[in-house]
Amino acid sequence: MILFKKTEDLHKWLDDQRKKGKKIGFVPTMGALHEGHLSLIESSSKSNQVTVCSIFVNPTQFNDPKDYERYPVTIEKDIELLENSGCDVLFMPSVVEMYPEGLGLPLHYDLGYLETILEGKFRPGHFQGVCVVVHKLLEKVLPDNLYLGQKDYQQCMVITKLVDLIGLKKKIIINICPTLREPDGLAMSSRNVRLKEDERKKAVAIFQSLSFIRDNLEKGDLSDLKQNANNILAKNGFRTDYIEIAGANNLSLVKEWDGKIKLVAVAAAFLNEVRLIDNMLLN
Ligand code: PAF
């Protein structure tokens, strides 16, 4: 695996690969890698001759500065995992390399409704930060295929919209890969390493509350179902930002289900200091 820290060096190397007719797959990450990330690398390696992974903890997407300071950084372990996973290139830029003009966000991405609900509502500015960094990364890597985890359901929609909005000079195919889970059901996440032992045991409640919604879903009013799912979180010490049922294709919140449209249940909740998110397709 080759490690690049400078855009110019990355560009030159990738240009050579393109000239040789090689397809490029890209997995953007913020590090603290786990099997979920490695499954994205694996998917990319199967369909592309070159797989690029980026590790960059992006300061502009943290609406809470403390969350940024505490974001887990495990670079040596990450590099070892990537070397053993079939990743060809690791791009690990500095903050100055990514934001030579400073951390202000000069562009506003028109994400419309998507930015007003769920993560957009509870983490103001978060998706603008995601868009600015992904825009920069896509311009630097210009991949044929982009790999994203379904765990960040709303982020997948935002990035899909971003790719439409920015119209890059190359068509990028977005591949959304399934969430990987621990044996008890907890979705794999970089933030899980911040859970203390007792919190880790309780954390599975977020999966249980989503499973409860899936298993008890019926046509009609959904408010009791959501309330009961929220009770599962509360009983386990979670402070809920939201637990919602939404259209799987557009994330419009659904109060009354017609028994037909495709649904996804989405949740975000804190266990003490640690905020976890998860989602589940329901039908
Ligand atoms: O999902 C993440 O890890 C980040 O939001 C991303 C897409 C790498 C942008 O910083």
Tab-separated table of C-alpha atoms and ligand atoms in Angstrom:
chain	number	residue	atom	x	y	z
A	1	MET	CA	0.000	0.000	0.000
A	2	ILE	CA	1.217	3.476	-0.871
A	3	LEU	CA	0.653	6.347	1.538
A	4	PHE	CA	0.117	9.860	0.152
A	5	LYS	CA	-0.190	13.005	2.233
A	6	LYS	CA	-0.062	15.537	-0.608
A	7	THR	CA	-2.785	15.969	-3.224
A	8	GLU	CA	-0.279	16.617	-5.991
A	9	ASP	CA	1.497	13.275	-5.454
A	10	LEU	CA	-1.823	11.439	-5.249
A	11	HIS	CA	-3.019	13.102	-8.475
A	12	LYS	CA	0.095	12.164	-10.396
A	13	TRP	CA	0.000	8.551	-9.290
A	14	LEU	CA	-3.738	8.141	-9.969
A	15	ASP	CA	-3.409	9.788	-13.396
A	16	ASP	CA	-0.821	7.155	-14.352
A	17	GLN	CA	-3.177	4.399	-13.234
A	18	ARG	CA	-6.052	5.895	-15.241
A	19	LYS	CA	-3.853	6.058	-18.330
A	20	LYS	CA	-3.224	2.340	-17.883
A	21	GLY	CA	-7.025	1.866	-17.997
A	22	LYS	CA	-7.384	1.009	-14.313
A	23	LYS	CA	-10.662	1.635	-12.523
A	24	ILE	CA	-10.503	3.474	-9.218
A	25	GLY	CA	-12.663	2.714	-6.182
A	26	PHE	CA	-12.770	5.137	-3.244
A	27	VAL	CA	-13.631	4.626	0.439
A	28	PRO	CA	-13.630	7.909	2.406
A	29	THR	CA	-13.245	7.478	6.186
A	30	MET	CA	-12.345	9.331	9.353
A	31	GLY	CA	-10.190	6.435	10.549
A	32	ALA	CA	-10.652	4.334	13.710
A	33	LEU	CA	-11.335	1.598	11.203
A	34	HIS	CA	-13.416	-1.480	11.930
A	35	GLU	CA	-14.767	-4.412	9.946
A	36	GLY	CA	-17.506	-2.229	8.462
A	37	HIS	CA	-14.870	-0.072	6.748
A	38	LEU	CA	-12.924	-3.151	5.694
A	39	SER	CA	-16.031	-4.579	4.033
A	40	LEU	CA	-16.191	-1.389	1.918
A	41	ILE	CA	-12.528	-1.846	0.963
A	42	GLU	CA	-13.287	-5.457	0.057
A	43	SER	CA	-16.243	-4.450	-2.136
A	44	SER	CA	-14.083	-1.862	-3.870
A	45	SER	CA	-11.211	-4.304	-4.456
A	46	LYS	CA	-13.585	-6.756	-6.144
A	47	SER	CA	-14.711	-4.234	-8.788
A	48	ASN	CA	-11.751	-1.875	-9.222
A	49	GLN	CA	-8.070	-2.348	-9.997
A	50	VAL	CA	-7.121	0.437	-7.585
A	51	THR	CA	-8.713	1.026	-4.192
A	52	VAL	CA	-8.069	4.334	-2.430
A	53	CYS	CA	-8.994	4.871	1.208
A	54	SER	CA	-8.804	8.294	2.829
A	55	ILE	CA	-8.405	8.920	6.538
A	56	PHE	CA	-9.212	12.471	7.523
A	57	VAL	CA	-11.015	13.559	10.673
A	58	ASN	CA	-12.868	16.464	9.141
A	59	PRO	CA	-13.157	19.385	11.584
A	60	THR	CA	-15.926	21.173	9.650
A	61	GLN	CA	-18.498	18.398	10.117
A	62	PHE	CA	-18.399	18.387	13.932
A	63	ASN	CA	-21.099	20.672	15.269
A	64	ASP	CA	-19.802	19.914	18.785
A	65	PRO	CA	-16.092	20.814	19.228
A	66	LYS	CA	-15.787	18.305	22.123
A	67	ASP	CA	-16.913	15.512	19.812
A	68	TYR	CA	-14.102	16.478	17.415
A	69	GLU	CA	-11.484	16.495	20.198
A	70	ARG	CA	-12.643	13.080	21.431
A	71	TYR	CA	-12.984	11.436	18.040
A	72	PRO	CA	-10.902	8.218	18.252
A	73	VAL	CA	-7.596	8.241	16.369
A	74	THR	CA	-5.897	4.849	15.856
A	75	ILE	CA	-3.622	5.487	12.877
A	76	GLU	CA	-1.085	2.682	13.379
A	77	LYS	CA	-3.769	0.045	13.765
A	78	ASP	CA	-5.673	1.535	10.783
A	79	ILE	CA	-2.606	1.288	8.543
A	80	GLU	CA	-2.058	-2.332	9.554
A	81	LEU	CA	-5.711	-3.197	8.866
A	82	LEU	CA	-5.610	-1.479	5.468
A	83	GLU	CA	-2.357	-3.220	4.483
A	84	ASN	CA	-3.997	-6.586	5.173
A	85	SER	CA	-7.247	-5.708	3.440
A	86	GLY	CA	-6.218	-5.210	-0.177
A	87	CYS	CA	-6.223	-1.404	-0.051
A	88	ASP	CA	-3.755	0.038	-2.606
A	89	VAL	CA	-3.558	3.671	-1.580
A	90	LEU	CA	-4.056	5.488	1.696
A	91	PHE	CA	-4.592	9.240	1.385
A	92	MET	CA	-3.987	10.926	4.726
A	93	PRO	CA	-3.940	14.693	4.249
A	94	SER	CA	-3.369	17.296	6.965
A	95	VAL	CA	-5.995	19.916	7.834
A	96	VAL	CA	-3.949	22.535	5.929
A	97	GLU	CA	-3.736	20.284	2.873
A	98	MET	CA	-7.535	19.937	2.849
A	99	TYR	CA	-8.358	23.487	3.897
A	100	PRO	CA	-5.532	25.743	2.650
A	101	GLU	CA	-8.011	28.626	2.627
A	102	GLY	CA	-8.994	28.054	6.306
A	103	LEU	CA	-11.966	26.330	7.897
A	104	GLY	CA	-14.724	28.771	6.862
A	105	LEU	CA	-17.192	27.269	4.413
A	106	PRO	CA	-17.433	29.581	1.381
A	107	LEU	CA	-19.911	27.400	-0.544
A	108	HIS	CA	-23.418	26.487	0.563
A	109	TYR	CA	-24.779	23.197	-0.747
A	110	ASP	CA	-28.508	23.268	-1.324
A	111	LEU	CA	-29.555	20.032	0.345
A	112	GLY	CA	-33.175	21.168	0.785
A	113	TYR	CA	-35.424	18.991	2.952
A	114	LEU	CA	-32.629	16.520	3.730
A	115	GLU	CA	-30.842	19.096	5.849
A	116	THR	CA	-33.921	20.007	7.899
A	117	ILE	CA	-34.658	16.607	9.448
A	118	LEU	CA	-33.035	13.972	11.687
A	119	GLU	CA	-29.224	14.399	11.622
A	120	GLY	CA	-29.646	17.689	9.754
A	121	LYS	CA	-31.929	19.036	12.480
A	122	PHE	CA	-29.996	17.721	15.475
A	123	ARG	CA	-26.511	18.466	14.126
A	124	PRO	CA	-26.816	21.895	12.503
A	125	GLY	CA	-24.115	22.471	9.891
A	126	HIS	CA	-22.966	18.843	9.984
A	127	PHE	CA	-23.975	17.993	6.417
A	128	GLN	CA	-22.471	21.197	4.995
A	129	GLY	CA	-19.160	20.038	6.521
A	130	VAL	CA	-19.609	16.541	5.105
A	131	CYS	CA	-20.350	18.008	1.661
A	132	VAL	CA	-17.377	20.340	1.620
A	133	VAL	CA	-14.927	17.587	2.538
A	134	VAL	CA	-16.434	14.933	0.263
A	135	HIS	CA	-16.498	17.451	-2.617
A	136	LYS	CA	-12.782	18.146	-2.079
A	137	LEU	CA	-11.957	14.439	-1.746
A	138	LEU	CA	-13.906	13.496	-4.876
A	139	GLU	CA	-12.092	16.181	-6.876
A	140	LYS	CA	-8.773	14.849	-5.636
A	141	VAL	CA	-9.459	11.149	-6.213
A	142	LEU	CA	-11.922	11.283	-9.147
A	143	PRO	CA	-13.011	7.691	-8.569
A	144	ASP	CA	-15.124	5.524	-10.846
A	145	ASN	CA	-16.840	4.011	-7.815
A	146	LEU	CA	-17.543	5.477	-4.395
A	147	TYR	CA	-18.292	3.157	-1.442
A	148	LEU	CA	-20.446	4.282	1.501
A	149	GLY	CA	-21.909	2.420	4.472
A	150	GLN	CA	-25.673	2.180	4.935
A	151	LYS	CA	-25.094	2.785	8.654
A	152	ASP	CA	-25.052	6.521	7.779
A	153	TYR	CA	-28.331	6.331	5.868
A	154	GLN	CA	-28.995	10.059	5.631
A	155	GLN	CA	-25.355	10.780	4.779
A	156	CYS	CA	-25.645	8.365	1.831
A	157	MET	CA	-28.604	10.404	0.546
A	158	VAL	CA	-26.780	13.686	1.131
A	159	ILE	CA	-23.689	12.506	-0.758
A	160	THR	CA	-25.855	11.196	-3.604
A	161	LYS	CA	-27.415	14.662	-3.821
A	162	LEU	CA	-23.987	16.306	-3.575
A	163	VAL	CA	-22.675	14.293	-6.513
A	164	ASP	CA	-25.670	15.507	-8.577
A	165	LEU	CA	-25.190	19.102	-7.437
A	166	ILE	CA	-21.475	19.420	-8.179
A	167	GLY	CA	-21.465	17.696	-11.573
A	168	LEU	CA	-17.878	16.415	-11.552
A	169	LYS	CA	-16.119	15.929	-14.859
A	170	LYS	CA	-16.383	12.198	-14.393
A	171	LYS	CA	-19.452	10.041	-13.681
A	172	ILE	CA	-19.184	8.454	-10.256
A	173	ILE	CA	-21.163	5.366	-9.313
A	174	ILE	CA	-22.254	5.336	-5.670
A	175	ASN	CA	-22.284	1.925	-3.999
A	176	ILE	CA	-24.100	1.677	-0.668
A	177	CYS	CA	-22.972	-1.317	1.363
A	178	PRO	CA	-24.860	-3.018	4.211
A	179	THR	CA	-24.228	-2.167	7.870
A	180	LEU	CA	-22.022	-4.675	9.665
A	181	ARG	CA	-23.075	-5.618	13.174
A	182	GLU	CA	-21.472	-7.083	16.292
A	183	PRO	CA	-22.797	-10.526	17.325
A	184	ASP	CA	-25.373	-8.909	19.672
A	185	GLY	CA	-26.634	-6.610	16.862
A	186	LEU	CA	-24.875	-3.326	17.698
A	187	ALA	CA	-23.951	-1.570	14.449
A	188	MET	CA	-20.176	-1.305	14.013
A	189	SER	CA	-19.049	2.279	14.476
A	190	SER	CA	-15.814	4.092	15.236
A	191	ARG	CA	-17.570	5.647	18.204
A	192	ASN	CA	-18.182	2.247	19.867
A	193	VAL	CA	-14.604	2.244	21.258
A	194	ARG	CA	-15.615	5.195	23.432
A	195	LEU	CA	-18.266	3.125	25.252
A	196	LYS	CA	-17.377	1.963	28.766
A	197	GLU	CA	-18.017	-1.694	29.592
A	198	ASP	CA	-21.492	-1.158	31.104
A	199	GLU	CA	-22.435	1.275	28.315
A	200	ARG	CA	-21.365	-1.240	25.687
A	201	LYS	CA	-23.805	-3.792	27.164
A	202	LYS	CA	-26.665	-1.273	27.067
A	203	ALA	CA	-25.781	0.000	23.584
A	204	VAL	CA	-27.505	-2.958	21.933
A	205	ALA	CA	-30.850	-1.357	22.921
A	206	ILE	CA	-30.618	0.874	19.850
A	207	PHE	CA	-30.655	-2.235	17.611
A	208	GLN	CA	-33.401	-3.759	19.772
A	209	SER	CA	-35.599	-0.680	19.463
A	210	LEU	CA	-35.273	-0.683	15.653
A	211	SER	CA	-35.935	-4.439	15.542
A	212	PHE	CA	-39.022	-3.846	17.714
A	213	ILE	CA	-40.347	-1.405	15.124
A	214	ARG	CA	-39.653	-3.831	12.288
A	215	ASP	CA	-41.291	-6.767	14.075
A	216	ASN	CA	-44.420	-4.860	15.146
A	217	LEU	CA	-45.002	-2.704	12.088
A	218	GLU	CA	-48.660	-2.504	11.026
A	219	LYS	CA	-50.629	-0.363	8.627
A	220	GLY	CA	-52.110	2.797	10.226
A	221	ASP	CA	-50.964	5.208	12.943
A	222	LEU	CA	-47.313	4.689	13.930
A	223	SER	CA	-47.085	6.892	17.027
A	224	ASP	CA	-47.517	4.126	19.663
A	225	LEU	CA	-44.967	1.962	17.875
A	226	LYS	CA	-42.426	4.799	17.961
A	227	GLN	CA	-43.215	5.567	21.605
A	228	ASN	CA	-42.700	1.911	22.619
A	229	ALA	CA	-39.408	1.790	20.721
A	230	ASN	CA	-38.316	4.975	22.458
A	231	ASN	CA	-39.196	3.375	25.826
A	232	ILE	CA	-36.699	0.567	25.078
A	233	LEU	CA	-33.987	3.212	24.645
A	234	ALA	CA	-35.012	5.156	27.752
A	235	LYS	CA	-35.094	1.985	29.917
A	236	ASN	CA	-31.490	1.352	28.944
A	237	GLY	CA	-30.307	4.824	29.872
A	238	PHE	CA	-30.311	6.376	26.380
A	239	ARG	CA	-31.162	10.043	25.832
A	240	THR	CA	-32.932	10.025	22.489
A	241	ASP	CA	-32.405	12.709	19.854
A	242	TYR	CA	-34.904	10.979	17.577
A	243	ILE	CA	-36.407	7.637	16.712
A	244	GLU	CA	-38.452	7.938	13.538
A	245	ILE	CA	-40.041	6.001	10.728
A	246	ALA	CA	-39.506	7.486	7.288
A	247	GLY	CA	-39.866	6.743	3.597
A	248	ALA	CA	-36.837	4.686	2.589
A	249	ASN	CA	-36.468	6.582	-0.693
A	250	ASN	CA	-36.743	10.171	0.494
A	251	LEU	CA	-36.662	10.133	4.324
A	252	SER	CA	-40.000	11.941	4.542
A	253	LEU	CA	-41.334	11.247	8.045
A	254	VAL	CA	-44.307	8.869	8.086
A	255	LYS	CA	-46.981	9.154	10.806
A	256	GLU	CA	-49.603	6.942	9.216
A	257	TRP	CA	-48.483	3.989	7.064
A	258	ASP	CA	-50.503	2.919	4.018
A	259	GLY	CA	-49.037	-0.604	4.219
A	260	LYS	CA	-47.248	-0.105	0.918
A	261	ILE	CA	-44.429	2.433	0.809
A	262	LYS	CA	-40.918	1.260	1.674
A	263	LEU	CA	-39.923	2.363	5.164
A	264	VAL	CA	-36.749	2.809	7.171
A	265	ALA	CA	-36.529	3.250	10.943
A	266	VAL	CA	-33.793	5.644	12.027
A	267	ALA	CA	-32.510	6.482	15.493
A	268	ALA	CA	-29.903	8.675	17.169
A	269	ALA	CA	-29.389	8.612	20.912
A	270	PHE	CA	-26.782	9.348	23.557
A	271	LEU	CA	-25.439	6.924	26.110
A	272	ASN	CA	-23.872	9.458	28.475
A	273	GLU	CA	-21.316	11.247	26.270
A	274	VAL	CA	-21.433	8.929	23.270
A	275	ARG	CA	-23.926	9.555	20.483
A	276	LEU	CA	-24.884	6.485	18.441
A	277	ILE	CA	-26.944	6.292	15.255
A	278	ASP	CA	-28.462	3.317	13.499
A	279	ASN	CA	-31.187	2.465	10.993
A	280	MET	CA	-33.114	-0.513	9.681
A	281	LEU	CA	-35.062	-1.089	6.480
A	282	LEU	CA	-38.486	-2.314	7.594
A	283	ASN	CA	-40.237	-3.964	4.652
B	1	PAF	O1	-18.746	8.846	7.290
B	1	PAF	C1	-17.646	9.385	7.500
B	1	PAF	O2	-16.714	8.755	8.018
B	1	PAF	C2	-17.454	10.836	7.113
B	1	PAF	O3	-18.623	11.566	7.294
B	1	PAF	C3	-16.884	11.036	5.696
B	1	PAF	C4	-17.862	10.554	4.635
B	1	PAF	C5	-15.568	10.303	5.555
B	1	PAF	C6	-16.637	12.529	5.453
B	1	PAF	O4	-15.745	13.051	6.375
